[in-house]
Amino acid sequence: MASKPGLLTDWPWKQLGSFKYVILAPWVVRSMYLFSLKGGGERDLISFLTLPFLLWRMLHNQIWISLSRHRTAKGNNRIVDKSIEFEQVDRESNWDDQILFNGIITYIASMAIPGTSNMPIWRRDGLIITTLLHIGPVEYLYYWLHRALHHHYLYSRYHSHHHSSIVTEPITSVIHPFAEHIAYFLLFAIPIFTTIATGTASVLAIFGYITYIDLMNNMGHCNFELIPMKIFSIFPPLKYMMYTPSYHSLHHTQFRTNYSLFMPIYDYIYGTMDKSTDVLFETSLRRQEESPNVVHLTHLTTPDSIYHLRLGFSSLASEPQDSKWYLWLMWPVTYWSMIMAAIYGRTFILDRNAFGEKLKLQSWAVPRYSVQYFFKWPREAINGLIEEAILEAEARGIKGQELNRNGEIYIQRYPQLNVKVVDGSSLAVGVVLNSIPKGTTQVLLRGRLSKVAYSIASALCQMGIGVATLYEDEYEKLKLTTNSQSSLLLSRTYALKTWLVGDGLTEEEQLKASKGTLFIPFSQFPPKKIRHDCFYQYTPAMGTPISLENMHSCENWLPRRVMSAWRIAGIVHALEGWNVHECGNKVFDIDKVWEASLKHGFKPLVLAS
């Protein structure tokens, strides 16, 4: 929001939220009906093709968004090192409003303006006119409009909303108040309506011009440089005709320079070119890929988890606990992503964080889903991907690596590894132990027994807290790994008020719990909440300190600025410089890693719900 919001700041359909697309429905139905009713040359192509074109614009923008986030996380050619936070994600979540706005205008224009119906597919003269009018009036008028928007009156009421994003992303390009978009529409409409008035308009010229605007807008707001220096050496005048991401990034950091739209020539003419433009361009191109101190190796969970990756939709990634009604409409994209995940066999970088100047963290994703870890046939392939990631981390000199699964097999296979493999179990145990209410004398342990479950049971027994289980086979397995067996109980009742639960907890078991029962998960994924009269804690996780930068997306199941214990463990091991592995059946000192996490600013969580 601008510092002093002016008239027409909000979009007219803001109150509709995710249902804003319904305003297109009457226009879409009308265009399809008229197209089917008429025949041959009488059909209105511009109106009929508007919906497919709007979908193309959204896909085009999303491709740039995903590419930009992946490249920014890798670090090569990155321009600005500052971080993005949830506030920017929220502010930029309505990037599709301008596409909706342009769609409505197109439908209205095709109905109201003579010459728009029966428009030909292609005309060369119309394309030439569009090009000349953009180079001349559009670029020139935009320059002075942009300078006017930086006058303190207009800036405080409108343009400051756009400049709230110091670190730009492709979608930053279209984050403006509604009134500003009206001004931009009138400006970019000059070539379009001129060709319509002169009878030289064509479908490809109009849609191609808008695609060009999207392309340049998205490219110019990337936080990495992608224009090779060679093209300016081959054709030097091009530096006056085409801007670069680093050129426009300076406008967002310096504010009073580099005002031009896509052609910097007017900044050269009027003396507003930033003197450091060329230096920043060359420096960004020379910047190497970042080598992190810690890698968090994760994987996809459910098919819908692709929408919670920061590479996709930031608004969804920042609110992973909220279910969106429209995700079921996207099943073609969801299943296509599953096919691509099966084909694309390499781990990829999806996010980065920084712990001040001390530590750099990257998250790498294994393109496999949770369910695949429970079957034998895909395990060899998954192990190969994880092994490849560990060896890549070793080659890049990374100090620590935090894995979601026990990694002893890789340590045995490569005993000379300098990289330390940390599965995070010890901190997960510490979080669970410190989540149990004080004064608790007995807990019920339920769910698939894992390394974390065995460690929790052993620690609780040593503390004199009774650990009950409902099934004899689980009781016998726990006896084999627990020293204080007197604290182990084979329970016949579901009445205990504190349940420690993992994967495999059934809905029937939850229904048998007493009213007011507290469910504390020890698995990475929480149980499905089916009891409204009980309490559910988060999966083992802690709140992050302010010094942990670039926190603008969440892990699945966790709220904002909260990180899983498995991920935090790798950070703490690196910060403390512990030269040990934590994998296989080995558990690190639970109290030591818990105290270290608190020392570095990670915070225990309050009860979730």
XYZ file of C-alpha atoms in Angstrom:
609
model
C 0.000 0.000 0.000
C 1.211 3.513 -0.779
C 2.230 5.644 2.197
C -0.775 7.967 1.618
C -3.207 5.955 -0.544
C -4.897 8.123 -3.148
C -8.089 7.886 -5.189
C -8.634 4.572 -7.035
C -5.906 2.740 -5.135
C -7.751 -0.576 -4.778
C -8.971 -2.753 -7.628
C -12.776 -2.695 -8.032
C -13.049 -6.456 -7.428
C -10.798 -6.595 -4.366
C -13.621 -7.787 -2.111
C -14.241 -10.824 -4.329
C -10.891 -12.370 -3.390
C -10.197 -15.587 -5.313
C -13.651 -15.405 -6.925
C -12.718 -12.262 -8.897
C -12.464 -14.298 -12.100
C -16.248 -14.694 -12.212
C -16.499 -11.177 -13.645
C -15.005 -12.572 -16.859
C -17.635 -15.287 -17.157
C -20.362 -13.261 -18.974
C -17.852 -11.956 -21.513
C -16.367 -15.397 -22.150
C -19.803 -16.965 -22.626
C -20.865 -14.158 -24.960
C -17.735 -14.421 -27.120
C -18.026 -18.197 -27.438
C -21.737 -17.974 -28.271
C -21.225 -15.352 -30.992
C -18.274 -17.262 -32.429
C -20.351 -20.437 -32.754
C -23.370 -18.510 -34.083
C -21.591 -16.694 -36.885
C -19.559 -18.241 -39.637
C -16.602 -17.540 -41.863
C -15.322 -13.964 -42.018
C -18.058 -12.629 -39.716
C -16.537 -14.202 -36.628
C -14.949 -11.882 -34.057
C -11.526 -13.474 -33.557
C -10.184 -10.871 -31.122
C -13.043 -11.504 -28.701
C -12.957 -15.300 -29.052
C -9.175 -15.503 -28.562
C -9.078 -13.168 -25.555
C -9.511 -15.930 -22.958
C -6.762 -18.182 -24.406
C -4.535 -15.115 -24.601
C -5.178 -14.244 -20.945
C -4.249 -17.808 -19.991
C -1.091 -17.511 -22.085
C -0.161 -14.273 -20.307
C -0.541 -15.950 -16.919
C 1.576 -18.919 -18.038
C 4.188 -16.585 -19.543
C 4.439 -14.619 -16.298
C 4.611 -17.799 -14.213
C 7.506 -19.131 -16.299
C 9.442 -15.943 -15.602
C 8.563 -16.098 -11.899
C 9.814 -19.670 -11.519
C 12.956 -19.042 -13.563
C 13.781 -15.909 -11.596
C 13.361 -17.546 -8.197
C 15.457 -20.552 -9.172
C 18.258 -18.382 -10.543
C 18.160 -15.996 -7.602
C 18.450 -18.943 -5.190
C 21.475 -20.282 -7.118
C 23.117 -16.873 -6.818
C 24.934 -16.634 -10.152
C 24.535 -13.192 -11.754
C 22.424 -12.044 -8.775
C 22.100 -8.248 -8.594
C 20.815 -7.336 -5.105
C 21.689 -9.393 -2.027
C 18.885 -8.160 0.179
C 16.115 -10.560 1.175
C 12.393 -10.882 0.493
C 9.913 -11.205 3.337
C 6.262 -12.191 3.685
C 5.142 -8.549 3.479
C 6.365 -8.350 -0.115
C 4.788 -11.698 -0.959
C 1.425 -10.441 0.312
C 1.724 -7.127 -1.501
C 2.549 -8.815 -4.810
C 0.012 -11.638 -4.603
C -2.476 -9.802 -6.857
C -0.184 -9.674 -9.900
C -2.918 -11.207 -12.056
C -5.295 -8.260 -11.484
C -3.795 -6.336 -14.394
C -4.354 -9.345 -16.683
C -7.989 -9.478 -15.595
C -8.316 -5.716 -16.147
C -6.874 -5.887 -19.656
C -9.138 -8.808 -20.485
C -12.262 -6.871 -19.539
C -11.101 -3.850 -21.561
C -10.461 -6.094 -24.580
C -13.947 -7.607 -24.406
C -15.568 -4.179 -24.084
C -13.484 -2.735 -26.925
C -14.300 -5.629 -29.259
C -17.993 -4.990 -28.657
C -18.019 -1.182 -28.695
C -15.345 -0.012 -31.144
C -15.950 -0.354 -34.881
C -13.152 -2.176 -36.646
C -12.323 -4.647 -33.927
C -14.644 -7.345 -35.200
C -13.612 -9.200 -38.344
C -10.011 -8.247 -37.623
C -7.484 -10.136 -39.774
C -4.929 -12.462 -38.225
C -1.938 -10.610 -39.649
C -1.008 -7.288 -41.303
C 2.563 -6.141 -41.791
C 1.763 -2.425 -41.966
C -0.013 -2.578 -38.597
C 3.048 -4.175 -36.999
C 5.305 -1.424 -38.390
C 2.979 1.302 -37.102
C 2.827 -0.356 -33.664
C 6.641 -0.562 -33.517
C 7.172 3.068 -34.518
C 4.538 4.378 -32.130
C 6.061 2.428 -29.250
C 9.597 3.669 -29.975
C 8.359 7.233 -30.280
C 5.326 8.451 -28.283
C 4.970 5.531 -25.867
C 8.568 5.443 -24.625
C 8.792 9.248 -24.520
C 5.492 9.789 -22.694
C 6.240 6.954 -20.258
C 9.544 8.587 -19.306
C 7.830 11.827 -18.289
C 4.874 10.019 -16.685
C 7.357 8.012 -14.630
C 9.212 11.142 -13.541
C 5.879 12.715 -12.588
C 5.043 9.636 -10.480
C 8.230 10.300 -8.525
C 7.011 13.761 -7.535
C 6.350 13.581 -3.787
C 2.575 14.114 -4.204
C 2.002 11.243 -6.660
C 4.782 9.102 -5.219
C 3.305 9.031 -1.719
C -0.206 8.309 -3.030
C 0.552 5.808 -5.780
C 4.054 4.914 -6.994
C 5.566 4.238 -3.548
C 3.513 1.026 -3.524
C 5.616 -0.307 -6.412
C 8.876 0.895 -4.856
C 8.175 -0.895 -1.595
C 9.897 -3.831 -3.319
C 13.596 -3.059 -3.216
C 14.457 -6.588 -4.312
C 12.435 -7.026 -7.468
C 10.854 -10.134 -8.940
C 9.175 -10.402 -12.366
C 5.744 -9.874 -10.818
C 6.947 -6.663 -9.159
C 6.615 -5.085 -12.603
C 2.812 -5.036 -12.431
C 2.318 -4.240 -8.749
C 0.750 -0.787 -8.908
C -2.448 0.839 -7.591
C -5.454 0.642 -9.882
C -5.197 4.311 -10.917
C -1.631 3.775 -12.142
C -2.713 0.838 -14.263
C -5.359 3.022 -15.886
C -2.620 5.497 -16.854
C -0.415 2.709 -18.220
C -3.329 1.270 -20.198
C -4.023 4.633 -21.857
C -0.340 4.885 -22.731
C 0.052 1.402 -24.207
C -3.287 1.734 -25.989
C -1.844 4.416 -28.301
C -0.383 1.962 -30.868
C -3.311 -0.438 -30.547
C -6.110 2.090 -31.069
C -4.152 3.910 -33.765
C -3.931 0.747 -35.858
C -7.632 0.075 -35.253
C -8.518 3.616 -36.338
C -6.394 3.342 -39.483
C -7.712 -0.099 -40.352
C -4.276 -1.711 -40.081
C -4.832 -3.663 -36.853
C -4.394 -7.428 -36.685
C -4.831 -10.066 -33.983
C -1.149 -11.061 -33.971
C 0.060 -7.442 -33.838
C -2.105 -6.601 -30.827
C -1.437 -9.791 -28.883
C 2.225 -9.733 -29.921
C 2.632 -6.158 -28.636
C 1.132 -7.040 -25.262
C 3.350 -10.137 -25.051
C 6.377 -7.924 -25.795
C 5.402 -5.626 -22.912
C 5.046 -8.626 -20.587
C 8.392 -10.034 -21.738
C 10.316 -6.811 -21.150
C 8.548 -6.072 -17.873
C 9.329 -9.525 -16.495
C 12.916 -9.542 -17.705
C 13.659 -6.077 -16.367
C 12.459 -6.921 -12.870
C 14.483 -10.126 -12.436
C 17.049 -9.980 -9.655
C 19.712 -11.547 -11.855
C 21.445 -10.331 -14.987
C 20.778 -12.407 -18.096
C 21.666 -10.136 -21.021
C 25.125 -11.154 -22.327
C 27.681 -8.366 -22.700
C 28.594 -9.621 -26.168
C 25.412 -8.358 -27.808
C 26.263 -4.762 -26.828
C 29.763 -5.232 -28.233
C 28.402 -6.537 -31.519
C 25.830 -3.739 -31.836
C 26.755 -0.803 -29.514
C 23.623 1.331 -30.248
C 21.566 -1.424 -28.603
C 22.489 -0.003 -25.168
C 20.199 2.930 -25.980
C 17.387 0.717 -27.266
C 17.101 -2.073 -24.673
C 17.412 -2.019 -20.896
C 18.719 -4.805 -18.657
C 17.654 -6.140 -15.222
C 20.617 -4.429 -13.524
C 19.677 -1.123 -15.203
C 16.180 -1.202 -13.756
C 17.319 -2.633 -10.415
C 19.225 0.626 -9.859
C 15.969 2.507 -10.256
C 14.551 0.510 -7.331
C 17.600 1.095 -5.132
C 18.461 4.696 -6.133
C 14.912 5.926 -6.998
C 15.943 9.088 -8.883
C 17.705 7.534 -11.869
C 16.960 5.210 -14.810
C 13.340 6.267 -15.420
C 12.987 4.928 -18.974
C 10.548 2.165 -19.869
C 12.433 -0.352 -22.032
C 14.691 2.053 -23.954
C 17.325 3.879 -21.871
C 17.864 6.522 -24.575
C 15.755 9.094 -22.739
C 17.827 8.749 -19.580
C 20.903 9.520 -21.669
C 19.192 12.495 -23.302
C 17.890 14.039 -20.081
C 20.840 13.173 -17.832
C 19.077 10.722 -15.513
C 21.212 7.656 -16.318
C 22.764 6.255 -13.135
C 26.555 6.484 -13.365
C 27.011 2.999 -11.903
C 24.781 1.287 -14.498
C 27.595 -0.183 -16.591
C 29.621 -1.234 -13.537
C 26.670 -3.036 -11.942
C 25.882 -4.749 -15.255
C 29.427 -6.118 -15.578
C 29.685 -7.034 -11.885
C 26.413 -8.969 -11.983
C 27.472 -10.919 -15.065
C 30.741 -11.939 -13.362
C 29.074 -13.098 -10.167
C 29.530 -16.821 -9.555
C 26.993 -19.321 -8.247
C 26.715 -19.126 -4.465
C 28.311 -21.858 -2.362
C 26.190 -22.361 0.776
C 27.405 -23.469 4.188
C 24.411 -25.705 4.765
C 22.120 -27.594 2.404
C 18.674 -28.710 3.484
C 17.716 -31.682 1.319
C 13.957 -32.101 1.104
C 11.391 -33.668 -1.201
C 7.845 -33.180 -2.422
C 5.077 -34.445 -0.166
C 1.691 -34.676 -1.876
C 0.983 -33.874 -5.556
C -0.410 -30.501 -4.460
C 2.856 -29.675 -2.701
C 4.221 -28.265 -5.963
C 2.051 -25.219 -5.288
C 3.759 -24.725 -1.924
C 7.194 -24.500 -3.494
C 8.447 -20.944 -3.630
C 9.364 -21.549 -7.277
C 5.663 -21.537 -8.083
C 3.022 -19.449 -6.347
C 4.397 -17.324 -3.512
C 0.934 -16.613 -2.127
C 0.337 -20.364 -1.715
C 3.882 -21.041 -0.481
C 3.450 -18.416 2.225
C 0.210 -19.978 3.505
C 0.648 -23.763 3.180
C -1.993 -24.580 5.781
C -4.778 -22.835 3.870
C -6.696 -25.014 1.413
C -7.601 -23.200 -1.807
C -10.797 -24.223 -3.577
C -9.344 -23.703 -7.037
C -6.493 -26.215 -6.661
C -8.765 -29.083 -7.707
C -9.370 -27.245 -10.995
C -5.633 -27.375 -11.626
C -5.404 -31.185 -11.697
C -3.992 -31.190 -15.277
C -1.049 -29.081 -14.082
C -0.700 -31.224 -10.958
C -0.484 -34.497 -12.861
C 1.768 -32.961 -15.489
C 4.144 -31.940 -12.680
C 4.155 -35.519 -11.355
C 5.141 -36.807 -14.786
C 7.890 -34.202 -15.058
C 9.131 -35.059 -11.560
C 9.422 -38.695 -12.612
C 11.275 -37.803 -15.814
C 13.472 -35.017 -14.482
C 15.998 -36.957 -12.465
C 18.058 -34.236 -10.811
C 17.830 -32.489 -7.476
C 17.213 -28.753 -7.928
C 17.705 -25.607 -5.840
C 14.433 -24.104 -4.684
C 15.262 -21.580 -1.963
C 18.026 -19.835 -0.020
C 18.335 -18.224 3.382
C 21.053 -16.322 5.192
C 21.830 -16.269 8.913
C 23.336 -12.787 8.953
C 26.961 -12.898 7.821
C 27.594 -16.224 9.574
C 25.906 -18.746 7.352
C 24.253 -19.267 3.981
C 21.599 -21.953 3.597
C 20.083 -23.462 0.462
C 17.183 -25.878 0.136
C 17.527 -28.572 -2.519
C 14.494 -30.603 -3.570
C 14.518 -34.256 -4.576
C 11.824 -34.638 -7.271
C 10.087 -37.508 -5.496
C 6.924 -37.685 -3.366
C 6.479 -38.920 0.228
C 4.559 -42.031 -0.816
C 7.500 -43.179 -2.949
C 9.680 -43.480 0.145
C 7.437 -46.221 1.509
C 7.777 -48.549 -1.496
C 10.796 -50.695 -2.217
C 10.952 -50.334 -6.011
C 11.760 -46.569 -6.153
C 14.197 -46.591 -3.224
C 17.291 -47.289 -5.296
C 16.562 -44.325 -7.546
C 15.818 -42.063 -4.566
C 19.004 -43.142 -2.806
C 20.889 -42.369 -5.994
C 19.486 -38.840 -6.082
C 20.354 -38.229 -2.421
C 23.834 -39.683 -2.882
C 24.379 -37.468 -5.907
C 23.307 -34.424 -3.875
C 25.706 -35.294 -1.040
C 28.606 -35.699 -3.465
C 27.757 -32.389 -5.124
C 27.723 -30.727 -1.707
C 31.098 -32.328 -0.970
C 32.522 -31.064 -4.250
C 31.340 -27.529 -3.493
C 32.921 -27.531 -0.044
C 29.707 -27.245 1.943
C 30.260 -27.610 5.689
C 26.993 -29.214 6.729
C 24.055 -30.955 5.119
C 20.739 -31.687 6.722
C 18.833 -34.663 5.339
C 15.211 -35.622 5.812
C 16.113 -39.320 6.066
C 18.758 -41.278 7.979
C 21.881 -41.161 5.804
C 24.239 -43.751 7.272
C 24.491 -45.674 4.006
C 26.204 -42.712 2.363
C 28.714 -42.309 5.201
C 29.628 -45.984 4.967
C 30.025 -45.745 1.214
C 32.141 -42.572 1.396
C 33.998 -42.651 4.749
C 36.266 -39.725 3.767
C 33.403 -37.244 3.354
C 34.170 -33.776 4.694
C 30.521 -32.787 4.439
C 28.604 -33.685 7.603
C 25.301 -35.494 7.171
C 22.739 -34.421 9.776
C 19.265 -35.949 9.824
C 18.040 -33.625 12.577
C 16.556 -36.340 14.794
C 18.128 -35.062 18.017
C 16.586 -31.602 17.755
C 13.235 -33.098 16.739
C 13.366 -35.171 19.946
C 14.310 -32.073 21.938
C 11.382 -30.112 20.546
C 8.910 -32.894 21.387
C 10.277 -33.317 24.921
C 9.986 -29.588 25.563
C 6.436 -29.524 24.159
C 5.093 -31.941 26.774
C 3.241 -29.998 29.495
C 5.032 -29.753 32.822
C 3.726 -32.169 35.432
C 2.889 -34.861 32.881
C 3.502 -38.303 34.360
C 2.405 -40.525 31.487
C 2.111 -40.210 27.711
C 0.651 -42.459 25.053
C 3.038 -43.207 22.177
C 1.201 -43.943 18.959
C 2.220 -44.163 15.320
C 4.890 -45.814 13.236
C 8.017 -46.370 15.338
C 11.003 -44.453 13.990
C 14.407 -43.309 15.155
C 12.780 -40.234 16.686
C 10.077 -42.322 18.408
C 12.603 -44.696 19.992
C 14.737 -41.754 21.177
C 11.727 -39.975 22.691
C 10.618 -43.109 24.544
C 14.129 -43.704 25.902
C 14.513 -40.079 27.053
C 11.107 -40.017 28.736
C 11.788 -43.280 30.578
C 15.047 -41.873 31.877
C 13.133 -38.817 33.088
C 10.709 -41.094 34.966
C 7.741 -40.327 32.713
C 5.663 -43.352 31.785
C 5.419 -44.258 28.108
C 2.344 -46.273 27.204
C 1.623 -48.047 23.949
C -1.531 -49.772 22.752
C -0.018 -52.701 20.891
C 2.094 -55.560 22.186
C 4.467 -55.669 19.207
C 5.327 -51.991 19.683
C 5.771 -52.588 23.417
C 8.250 -55.404 22.755
C 10.221 -53.331 20.254
C 10.466 -50.413 22.689
C 11.696 -52.730 25.454
C 14.679 -53.697 23.311
C 15.871 -50.097 22.970
C 14.934 -48.642 26.357
C 17.017 -48.971 29.507
C 14.371 -47.923 32.033
C 11.855 -50.578 31.059
C 9.849 -50.064 34.245
C 8.491 -46.859 32.735
C 7.154 -48.682 29.675
C 3.483 -49.603 29.822
C 1.169 -51.707 27.696
C -2.029 -49.688 27.952
C -5.600 -50.917 27.494
C -7.118 -47.438 27.670
C -7.182 -44.354 25.465
C -7.786 -42.034 28.408
C -4.303 -40.511 28.676
C -4.416 -36.770 27.977
C -1.051 -36.445 26.167
C -0.474 -38.406 22.976
C 2.819 -38.444 21.098
C 1.847 -39.364 17.564
C 3.627 -40.201 14.312
C 2.794 -41.490 10.865
C 0.178 -44.233 11.003
C -2.147 -42.684 13.581
C -5.646 -43.647 12.416
C -8.840 -41.633 12.554
C -10.449 -44.425 14.618
C -7.760 -44.038 17.256
C -8.246 -40.283 17.368
C -11.978 -40.744 17.868
C -11.290 -42.932 20.930
C -9.196 -40.226 22.621
C -10.666 -38.373 25.585
C -12.002 -34.847 25.213
C -9.205 -32.311 25.638
C -6.424 -34.691 24.567
C -3.215 -33.022 23.401
C -1.709 -34.544 20.244
C 2.020 -33.827 19.865
C 3.412 -35.101 16.530
C 6.941 -36.491 16.345
C 6.777 -37.023 12.569
C 7.491 -34.471 9.871
C 3.863 -34.422 8.771
C 1.023 -33.762 11.210
C -1.991 -36.033 11.655
C -5.264 -35.057 10.074
C -7.251 -32.990 12.557
C -10.624 -34.653 13.014
C -11.340 -33.719 16.645
C -12.560 -30.217 17.410
C -12.550 -30.877 21.154
C -8.839 -31.789 21.271
C -5.590 -29.877 20.828
C -3.008 -30.405 18.083
C 0.592 -29.233 18.359
C 2.753 -28.476 15.332
C 5.182 -31.048 14.005
C 8.627 -30.586 15.640
C 9.477 -27.008 14.726
C 10.679 -23.709 16.169
C 10.187 -20.039 15.434
C 13.032 -18.465 13.493
C 15.103 -15.467 14.666
C 14.913 -12.122 12.853
C 18.519 -12.607 11.752
C 17.449 -15.510 9.515
C 16.895 -13.681 6.229
C 14.843 -14.402 3.124
C 11.999 -16.052 5.032
C 9.139 -15.548 2.599
C 7.756 -19.043 2.188
C 6.794 -21.801 4.605
C 7.456 -25.462 4.909
C 4.362 -27.594 4.483
C 2.116 -27.683 7.554
C 3.931 -24.847 9.329
C 2.966 -21.186 9.790
C 5.048 -18.187 8.836
C 8.576 -17.735 10.157
C 8.510 -21.251 11.580
C 11.022 -23.898 10.492
C 11.074 -27.644 11.078
C 13.503 -29.050 13.635
C 15.080 -31.249 10.952
C 16.036 -28.156 8.972
C 17.148 -26.123 11.988
C 19.462 -28.922 13.124
C 21.694 -28.514 10.068
C 21.932 -24.767 10.701
C 22.831 -25.248 14.370
C 25.448 -27.901 13.582
C 27.100 -25.514 11.116
C 26.925 -22.504 13.457
C 28.436 -24.507 16.296
C 31.037 -26.126 14.049
C 30.290 -29.638 15.289
C 32.461 -31.972 13.252
C 30.196 -35.020 13.568
C 27.604 -36.880 11.546
C 24.099 -37.459 12.857
C 22.656 -40.253 10.798
C 21.761 -43.915 10.902
C 20.882 -44.920 14.472
C 23.146 -42.273 15.985
C 21.452 -39.509 17.990
C 23.342 -36.353 18.880
C 23.256 -34.911 22.421
C 19.611 -33.816 22.710
C 20.105 -31.233 25.473
C 23.167 -29.805 23.754
C 21.476 -29.216 20.392
C 18.335 -27.847 22.098
C 20.315 -25.305 24.120
C 22.352 -24.353 21.058
C 19.207 -23.687 19.032
C 17.884 -21.396 21.770
C 21.237 -19.619 21.954
C 21.053 -18.777 18.270
C 17.581 -17.266 18.567
C 15.252 -20.109 17.612
C 12.137 -20.073 19.784
C 9.825 -22.778 21.181
C 6.293 -22.670 19.777
C 3.032 -22.219 21.585
C 0.176 -24.681 21.142
C -1.079 -24.735 17.553
C -4.817 -25.407 17.984
